[in-house]
Tab-separated table of C-alpha atoms in Angstrom:
chain	number	residue	atom	x	y	z
A	1	MET	CA	47.924	-119.632	-92.040
A	2	VAL	CA	51.599	-118.883	-91.418
A	3	ALA	CA	54.177	-119.847	-94.022
A	4	GLN	CA	56.897	-122.213	-92.875
A	5	ILE	CA	60.213	-120.565	-93.745
A	6	VAL	CA	63.599	-122.194	-93.300
A	7	ARG	CA	66.396	-119.712	-92.625
A	8	GLN	CA	69.311	-122.024	-93.426
A	9	GLY	CA	69.244	-123.850	-96.738
A	10	SER	CA	70.920	-127.139	-97.646
A	11	ALA	CA	71.456	-129.182	-100.790
A	12	SER	CA	68.467	-131.409	-99.980
A	13	PHE	CA	66.169	-128.650	-98.721
A	14	SER	CA	62.734	-128.140	-100.283
A	15	GLY	CA	60.527	-125.209	-99.290
A	16	VAL	CA	60.282	-121.440	-98.882
A	17	ARG	CA	63.278	-119.471	-97.649
A	18	PRO	CA	64.416	-115.818	-97.760
A	19	LEU	CA	66.114	-114.643	-100.931
A	20	ASN	CA	69.920	-114.611	-100.802
A	21	PRO	CA	70.927	-112.160	-103.584
A	22	SER	CA	74.535	-113.289	-103.848
A	23	ARG	CA	73.469	-116.902	-104.289
A	24	ASP	CA	70.054	-116.699	-105.929
A	25	LEU	CA	69.983	-113.818	-108.417
A	26	ALA	CA	71.171	-115.828	-111.430
A	27	GLN	CA	68.544	-118.554	-110.908
A	28	VAL	CA	65.789	-116.054	-110.077
A	29	THR	CA	66.517	-114.175	-113.308
A	30	LEU	CA	66.142	-117.388	-115.307
A	31	LEU	CA	62.823	-118.023	-113.566
A	32	LEU	CA	61.563	-114.504	-114.332
A	33	GLU	CA	62.660	-114.897	-117.960
A	34	GLU	CA	60.413	-117.927	-118.236
A	35	ALA	CA	57.455	-116.442	-116.367
A	36	PHE	CA	57.416	-112.908	-117.811
A	37	ARG	CA	58.981	-113.265	-121.262
A	38	GLN	CA	55.966	-111.747	-123.032
A	39	ASP	CA	55.698	-108.792	-120.640
A	40	LEU	CA	59.413	-108.036	-120.820
A	41	SER	CA	59.292	-108.058	-124.610
A	42	ALA	CA	56.283	-105.710	-124.660
A	43	LEU	CA	58.109	-103.309	-122.335
A	44	HIS	CA	61.277	-103.468	-124.468
A	45	ALA	CA	63.136	-104.627	-121.345
A	46	TRP	CA	64.247	-107.997	-122.692
A	47	ALA	CA	67.814	-106.811	-123.326
A	48	ARG	CA	68.300	-106.122	-119.605
A	49	VAL	CA	67.605	-109.708	-118.547
A	50	PRO	CA	70.958	-111.226	-119.627
A	51	VAL	CA	72.690	-108.376	-117.785
A	52	LEU	CA	70.920	-109.301	-114.544
A	53	ARG	CA	71.703	-112.958	-115.136
A	54	ASN	CA	75.398	-112.185	-115.578
A	55	ILE	CA	75.409	-110.028	-112.447
A	56	GLY	CA	73.865	-112.918	-110.550
A	57	ALA	CA	76.538	-115.297	-111.822
A	58	ALA	CA	79.253	-112.852	-110.740
A	59	LEU	CA	77.740	-112.518	-107.266
A	60	THR	CA	77.639	-116.286	-106.924
A	61	ALA	CA	81.250	-116.655	-108.050
A	62	THR	CA	82.575	-113.956	-105.724
A	63	ALA	CA	80.212	-114.645	-102.796
A	64	PHE	CA	79.599	-110.889	-102.668
A	65	MET	CA	76.507	-109.886	-100.705
A	66	PRO	CA	74.859	-106.619	-101.843
A	67	VAL	CA	73.842	-104.240	-99.101
A	68	SER	CA	70.459	-105.365	-97.807
A	69	THR	CA	67.634	-102.936	-97.227
A	70	ASP	CA	64.657	-103.012	-94.913
A	71	ASN	CA	62.527	-101.736	-97.793
A	72	LEU	CA	63.103	-104.779	-100.013
A	73	ARG	CA	62.486	-108.401	-99.164
A	74	GLY	CA	62.214	-111.542	-101.238
A	75	PHE	CA	61.443	-115.228	-100.853
A	76	VAL	CA	62.219	-118.189	-103.056
A	77	TYR	CA	60.975	-121.746	-103.209
A	78	GLU	CA	63.948	-124.070	-103.436
A	79	GLN	CA	63.877	-127.758	-104.262
A	80	ASP	CA	67.100	-129.738	-104.003
A	81	GLY	CA	69.258	-126.725	-104.784
A	82	ARG	CA	67.096	-125.428	-107.636
A	83	ILE	CA	64.952	-122.288	-107.329
A	84	ILE	CA	61.506	-122.975	-108.761
A	85	GLY	CA	59.516	-120.087	-107.247
A	86	ASN	CA	59.972	-116.432	-106.300
A	87	VAL	CA	58.152	-113.464	-104.775
A	88	THR	CA	59.345	-109.906	-104.076
A	89	LEU	CA	58.097	-107.560	-101.344
A	90	THR	CA	58.943	-103.842	-101.460
A	91	LEU	CA	57.950	-100.782	-99.452
A	92	ASP	CA	55.701	-98.822	-101.811
A	93	ASP	CA	54.909	-95.848	-99.571
A	94	GLN	CA	56.362	-95.351	-96.104
A	95	ARG	CA	53.891	-92.655	-95.024
A	96	SER	CA	50.880	-94.931	-95.471
A	97	ALA	CA	52.740	-98.152	-94.523
A	98	ARG	CA	51.953	-99.622	-97.933
A	99	TRP	CA	53.938	-102.579	-99.281
A	100	MET	CA	53.822	-104.135	-102.730
A	101	ILE	CA	54.106	-107.740	-103.871
A	102	SER	CA	55.612	-108.399	-107.301
A	103	ASN	CA	57.425	-111.038	-109.362
A	104	VAL	CA	55.220	-113.912	-108.191
A	105	ALA	CA	56.567	-116.713	-110.371
A	106	VAL	CA	56.706	-120.513	-110.331
A	107	THR	CA	58.418	-122.723	-112.903
A	108	GLU	CA	55.752	-124.099	-115.248
A	109	LYS	CA	56.468	-127.745	-114.383
A	110	PHE	CA	55.723	-127.095	-110.687
A	111	ARG	CA	52.598	-124.958	-110.998
A	112	ARG	CA	49.245	-125.882	-109.416
A	113	ARG	CA	50.963	-127.534	-106.461
A	114	GLY	CA	50.419	-124.757	-103.919
A	115	LEU	CA	53.885	-123.208	-104.229
A	116	ALA	CA	52.585	-119.761	-105.182
A	117	ARG	CA	50.281	-119.797	-102.151
A	118	GLN	CA	53.213	-120.585	-99.846
A	119	LEU	CA	55.325	-117.803	-101.361
A	120	MET	CA	52.444	-115.338	-101.107
A	121	GLN	CA	51.816	-116.307	-97.494
A	122	ALA	CA	55.491	-115.728	-96.676
A	123	ALA	CA	55.274	-112.225	-98.177
A	124	ILE	CA	52.017	-111.498	-96.329
A	125	ASP	CA	53.510	-112.655	-93.022
A	126	GLU	CA	56.590	-110.486	-93.603
A	127	ALA	CA	54.460	-107.426	-94.386
A	128	ARG	CA	52.370	-108.010	-91.264
A	129	ALA	CA	55.540	-108.337	-89.167
A	130	ARG	CA	56.596	-104.927	-90.492
A	131	ASN	CA	53.288	-103.361	-89.418
A	132	ALA	CA	52.029	-102.847	-92.958
A	133	ARG	CA	48.634	-101.218	-93.287
A	134	TRP	CA	48.147	-101.979	-96.964
A	135	LEU	CA	49.475	-104.647	-99.307
A	136	ILE	CA	48.985	-104.212	-103.058
A	137	LEU	CA	49.830	-106.131	-106.219
A	138	ASN	CA	49.157	-106.115	-109.961
A	139	VAL	CA	47.850	-109.070	-111.935
A	140	ARG	CA	46.915	-109.608	-115.561
A	141	PRO	CA	43.110	-109.460	-115.930
A	142	TRP	CA	43.093	-112.728	-117.890
A	143	ASN	CA	45.042	-114.618	-115.193
A	144	ASP	CA	42.005	-116.153	-113.493
A	145	SER	CA	43.934	-118.690	-111.413
A	146	ALA	CA	46.181	-116.011	-109.906
A	147	GLN	CA	43.203	-113.780	-109.143
A	148	ARG	CA	41.406	-116.658	-107.409
A	149	LEU	CA	44.479	-117.267	-105.260
A	150	TYR	CA	44.843	-113.604	-104.323
A	151	LYS	CA	41.155	-113.310	-103.433
A	152	ALA	CA	41.419	-116.434	-101.271
A	153	LEU	CA	44.282	-114.717	-99.423
A	154	GLY	CA	42.142	-111.654	-98.704
A	155	PHE	CA	42.913	-109.374	-101.661
A	156	GLU	CA	40.218	-107.321	-103.387
A	157	ALA	CA	40.228	-105.778	-106.866
A	158	VAL	CA	40.387	-101.982	-107.224
A	159	ASP	CA	40.205	-101.516	-111.003
A	160	THR	CA	41.838	-102.625	-114.245
A	161	GLU	CA	43.856	-100.207	-116.354
A	162	THR	CA	44.090	-101.207	-120.007
A	163	GLN	CA	46.404	-99.813	-122.655
A	164	TYR	CA	44.907	-99.123	-126.078
A	165	VAL	CA	46.434	-98.593	-129.512
A	166	ARG	CA	44.736	-97.050	-132.544
A	167	ALA	CA	46.077	-97.816	-136.004
A	168	ARG	CA	46.678	-94.877	-138.299
A	169	ALA	CA	43.919	-95.579	-140.827
A	170	HIS	CA	40.508	-95.576	-139.148
A	171	THR	CA	37.488	-93.287	-139.378
A	172	PHE	CA	35.328	-92.146	-136.454
A	173	GLU	CA	32.165	-90.254	-137.307
A	174	GLU	CA	31.436	-88.208	-134.199
A	175	THR	CA	31.057	-84.512	-133.425
A	176	ALA	CA	34.094	-83.224	-131.559
A	177	LEU	CA	33.707	-81.349	-128.292
A	178	PRO	CA	34.640	-77.657	-128.592
A	179	LEU	CA	37.825	-77.745	-126.506
A	180	ARG	CA	40.192	-74.874	-125.853
A	181	ARG	CA	43.832	-74.783	-124.793
A	182	LEU	CA	44.284	-74.634	-121.045
A	183	ARG	CA	46.152	-71.745	-119.509
A	184	VAL	CA	48.890	-72.460	-116.974
A	185	ALA	CA	46.654	-71.055	-114.240
A	186	GLU	CA	44.133	-73.813	-115.071
A	187	TYR	CA	46.563	-76.729	-114.756
A	188	ARG	CA	45.715	-77.186	-111.069
A	189	ALA	CA	42.018	-77.487	-111.911
A	190	ALA	CA	42.940	-80.147	-114.481
A	191	TYR	CA	44.859	-82.053	-111.820
A	192	GLN	CA	41.915	-81.839	-109.411
A	193	LEU	CA	39.575	-83.112	-112.132
A	194	ALA	CA	41.886	-86.093	-112.667
A	195	LEU	CA	41.813	-86.852	-108.928
A	196	ASP	CA	38.019	-86.585	-108.849
A	197	SER	CA	37.678	-88.914	-111.835
A	198	VAL	CA	39.203	-91.946	-110.082
A	199	SER	CA	37.960	-93.933	-107.108
A	200	GLU	CA	38.979	-93.277	-103.514
A	201	LEU	CA	41.127	-96.418	-103.461
A	202	LEU	CA	42.952	-95.412	-106.635
A	203	ARG	CA	43.600	-91.985	-105.127
A	204	GLU	CA	45.113	-93.818	-102.163
A	205	PHE	CA	47.232	-96.306	-104.110
A	206	ARG	CA	47.889	-94.887	-107.588
A	207	PRO	CA	46.797	-91.236	-107.843
A	208	PRO	CA	47.481	-89.145	-110.951
A	209	LEU	CA	50.967	-87.668	-110.703
A	210	LYS	CA	51.275	-83.938	-110.131
A	211	ALA	CA	54.312	-83.839	-112.408
A	212	ASP	CA	52.133	-84.984	-115.328
A	213	PHE	CA	50.131	-81.760	-114.996
A	214	ALA	CA	53.143	-79.412	-114.889
A	215	LEU	CA	51.951	-77.635	-111.749
A	216	ARG	CA	55.435	-76.401	-110.822
A	217	TRP	CA	57.630	-74.204	-112.980
A	218	GLU	CA	60.416	-76.796	-112.866
A	219	ASP	CA	58.008	-79.429	-114.212
A	220	ARG	CA	57.052	-77.110	-117.065
A	221	LEU	CA	60.707	-76.428	-117.827
A	222	SER	CA	61.474	-80.152	-117.827
A	223	GLU	CA	58.498	-80.790	-120.098
A	224	ARG	CA	59.548	-78.138	-122.605
A	225	THR	CA	63.108	-79.445	-122.617
A	226	LEU	CA	61.874	-82.970	-123.302
A	227	ASP	CA	59.571	-81.698	-126.049
A	228	PHE	CA	62.499	-79.966	-127.729
A	229	PHE	CA	64.915	-82.886	-127.683
A	230	ALA	CA	62.298	-85.588	-128.361
A	231	MET	CA	60.718	-83.496	-131.131
A	232	GLN	CA	57.242	-83.719	-129.666
A	233	SER	CA	54.515	-81.265	-128.723
A	234	THR	CA	52.734	-81.500	-125.361
A	235	GLU	CA	49.336	-79.797	-125.305
A	236	ARG	CA	46.595	-79.579	-122.673
A	237	TRP	CA	43.024	-78.917	-123.714
A	238	GLY	CA	39.803	-78.667	-121.733
A	239	TRP	CA	36.038	-78.558	-122.128
A	240	PHE	CA	34.094	-76.233	-119.852
A	241	GLN	CA	30.480	-76.172	-118.745
A	242	GLY	CA	30.109	-72.534	-117.879
A	243	ASP	CA	33.178	-71.780	-115.779
A	244	THR	CA	33.656	-75.387	-114.656
A	245	LEU	CA	36.333	-77.560	-116.230
A	246	THR	CA	34.527	-80.800	-117.072
A	247	ALA	CA	36.858	-82.836	-119.312
A	248	THR	CA	40.521	-82.665	-120.250
A	249	MET	CA	42.767	-83.960	-122.982
A	250	THR	CA	46.555	-84.060	-122.789
A	251	LEU	CA	48.394	-85.131	-125.897
A	252	HIS	CA	52.049	-85.758	-126.601
A	253	ALA	CA	52.136	-85.414	-130.378
A	254	GLN	CA	55.219	-86.899	-131.996
A	255	LYS	CA	57.019	-85.364	-134.951
A	256	LEU	CA	59.284	-88.375	-135.498
A	257	GLY	CA	58.340	-92.046	-135.816
A	258	THR	CA	57.125	-92.876	-132.314
A	259	PRO	CA	53.402	-93.172	-131.452
A	260	HIS	CA	51.346	-90.254	-130.206
A	261	LYS	CA	50.285	-90.462	-126.547
A	262	LEU	CA	46.907	-89.378	-125.247
A	263	GLU	CA	45.450	-88.915	-121.737
A	264	LEU	CA	41.736	-88.289	-121.176
A	265	TYR	CA	39.838	-87.398	-117.988
A	266	VAL	CA	36.134	-86.734	-117.433
A	267	SER	CA	34.496	-85.396	-114.276
A	268	PRO	CA	32.105	-87.865	-112.589
A	269	GLN	CA	29.162	-85.513	-113.188
A	270	ALA	CA	29.686	-85.596	-116.967
A	271	ARG	CA	30.294	-89.311	-117.406
A	272	GLY	CA	28.292	-90.880	-120.189
A	273	SER	CA	27.716	-87.645	-122.101
A	274	VAL	CA	31.099	-86.363	-123.311
A	275	GLU	CA	33.428	-89.322	-123.902
A	276	ARG	CA	32.720	-89.789	-127.617
A	277	GLY	CA	33.057	-86.083	-128.321
A	278	LEU	CA	36.264	-85.946	-126.286
A	279	VAL	CA	37.823	-88.811	-128.248
A	280	ALA	CA	36.703	-87.181	-131.509
A	281	ALA	CA	38.313	-83.895	-130.445
A	282	ALA	CA	41.574	-85.691	-129.673
A	283	LEU	CA	41.630	-87.378	-133.079
A	284	LYS	CA	40.804	-84.100	-134.799
A	285	ARG	CA	43.697	-82.328	-133.097
A	286	LEU	CA	46.160	-85.151	-133.764
A	287	ALA	CA	45.227	-85.020	-137.461
A	288	ALA	CA	47.315	-81.826	-137.604
A	289	PHE	CA	50.451	-83.880	-136.870
A	290	PRO	CA	52.154	-86.651	-138.863
A	291	GLN	CA	50.120	-89.849	-138.959
A	292	ARG	CA	51.190	-92.204	-136.199
A	293	ASP	CA	49.656	-94.916	-134.087
A	294	ILE	CA	48.021	-93.478	-130.968
A	295	HIS	CA	48.570	-94.918	-127.488
A	296	THR	CA	46.254	-94.246	-124.566
A	297	ARG	CA	44.892	-95.995	-121.486
A	298	ALA	CA	41.586	-96.264	-119.678
A	299	LEU	CA	40.179	-97.780	-116.519
A	300	MET	CA	37.644	-100.539	-117.015
A	301	GLY	CA	35.502	-98.798	-114.414
A	302	HIS	CA	35.085	-95.919	-116.869
A	303	SER	CA	33.025	-98.029	-119.258
A	304	GLU	CA	31.808	-95.041	-121.301
A	305	LEU	CA	35.375	-94.082	-122.213
A	306	VAL	CA	36.269	-97.696	-122.988
A	307	SER	CA	33.267	-97.895	-125.331
A	308	ALA	CA	34.160	-94.614	-127.059
A	309	LEU	CA	37.765	-95.709	-127.608
A	310	THR	CA	36.656	-99.065	-128.998
A	311	ASP	CA	34.205	-97.435	-131.418
A	312	ALA	CA	36.959	-95.050	-132.528
A	313	GLY	CA	39.187	-97.941	-133.566
A	314	PHE	CA	41.345	-98.388	-130.476
A	315	SER	CA	42.293	-101.969	-129.599
A	316	ALA	CA	43.159	-103.216	-126.124
A	317	THR	CA	46.739	-104.482	-125.888
A	318	ARG	CA	47.819	-104.926	-122.272
A	319	GLY	CA	46.121	-104.531	-118.925
A	320	LEU	CA	46.790	-104.713	-115.200
A	321	THR	CA	44.322	-105.259	-112.379
A	322	LEU	CA	45.305	-103.570	-109.127
A	323	MET	CA	44.406	-105.551	-105.996
A	324	TYR	CA	44.817	-104.703	-102.315
A	325	LYS	CA	44.719	-106.247	-98.863
A	326	ASN	CA	43.992	-104.183	-95.765
A	327	PHE	CA	45.640	-105.260	-92.517
A	328	ARG	CA	43.250	-104.493	-89.679
A	329	TYR	CA	45.113	-104.619	-86.392
């Protein structure tokens, strides 16, 4: 199927057309406000929305066209001068020819009429025309209708990453793993363990970031500077089987009022045997800092870690399912 796209709009036009930033941004922002209000609030990004709306109004009034880029494309569904649907296509990684679809939104009154499918098809056709190898997107795991649409268009699920929060008052009776602080020379092994702990597709699309493991001296300097000004303590701990690093814990312990942050990785060979002890060790270490809520995240594919977090009092808050489409030329 090829989406039918009209290049020149008119007052009576109804259908999919390319985004015109100078004309469309104000209406698109209103649409995104409606579609993603809850997500924007959770990300504390709600205050930015009126700014974008005002910028869009200014562009419309002045007929100013921002500089276009080959790395960013968008399509809207217009009906009689009103924008009721939107999709954005961006170049996610030039080396691997990977593009990303985002901001798929349709006004509630016009949903379940095939508009989202037409917008998605326009984005897919555009990516194919630009010789994309991969096309990825994120979707809420509870959005069954969107997932059905994406699967019908050839997308497959990679994994779901869920964010968890643990309230301050909760007990977890479990023996902690005997961790020790990692030396700088062991940071690279911790990074390799993180890579090994995720699937091949996740390593392709969303690998752990090297900067998060402070492999370079400039990353370590930046981390220490942030720790000083944010009044937090970043620590990396590991559990070894013999000389082999088998599980890691990175914590960003807060000394002010913000939540603690926790990152946990387990080697594939140790899955199912260390997760509860690793979580217990993290809670034991964080007990040395002021009591705060604790934020962490886990992949649904790592069911043993999800179970350990749940038993330790963590509650799932938000999640995203990563999906992909492979163009085979």
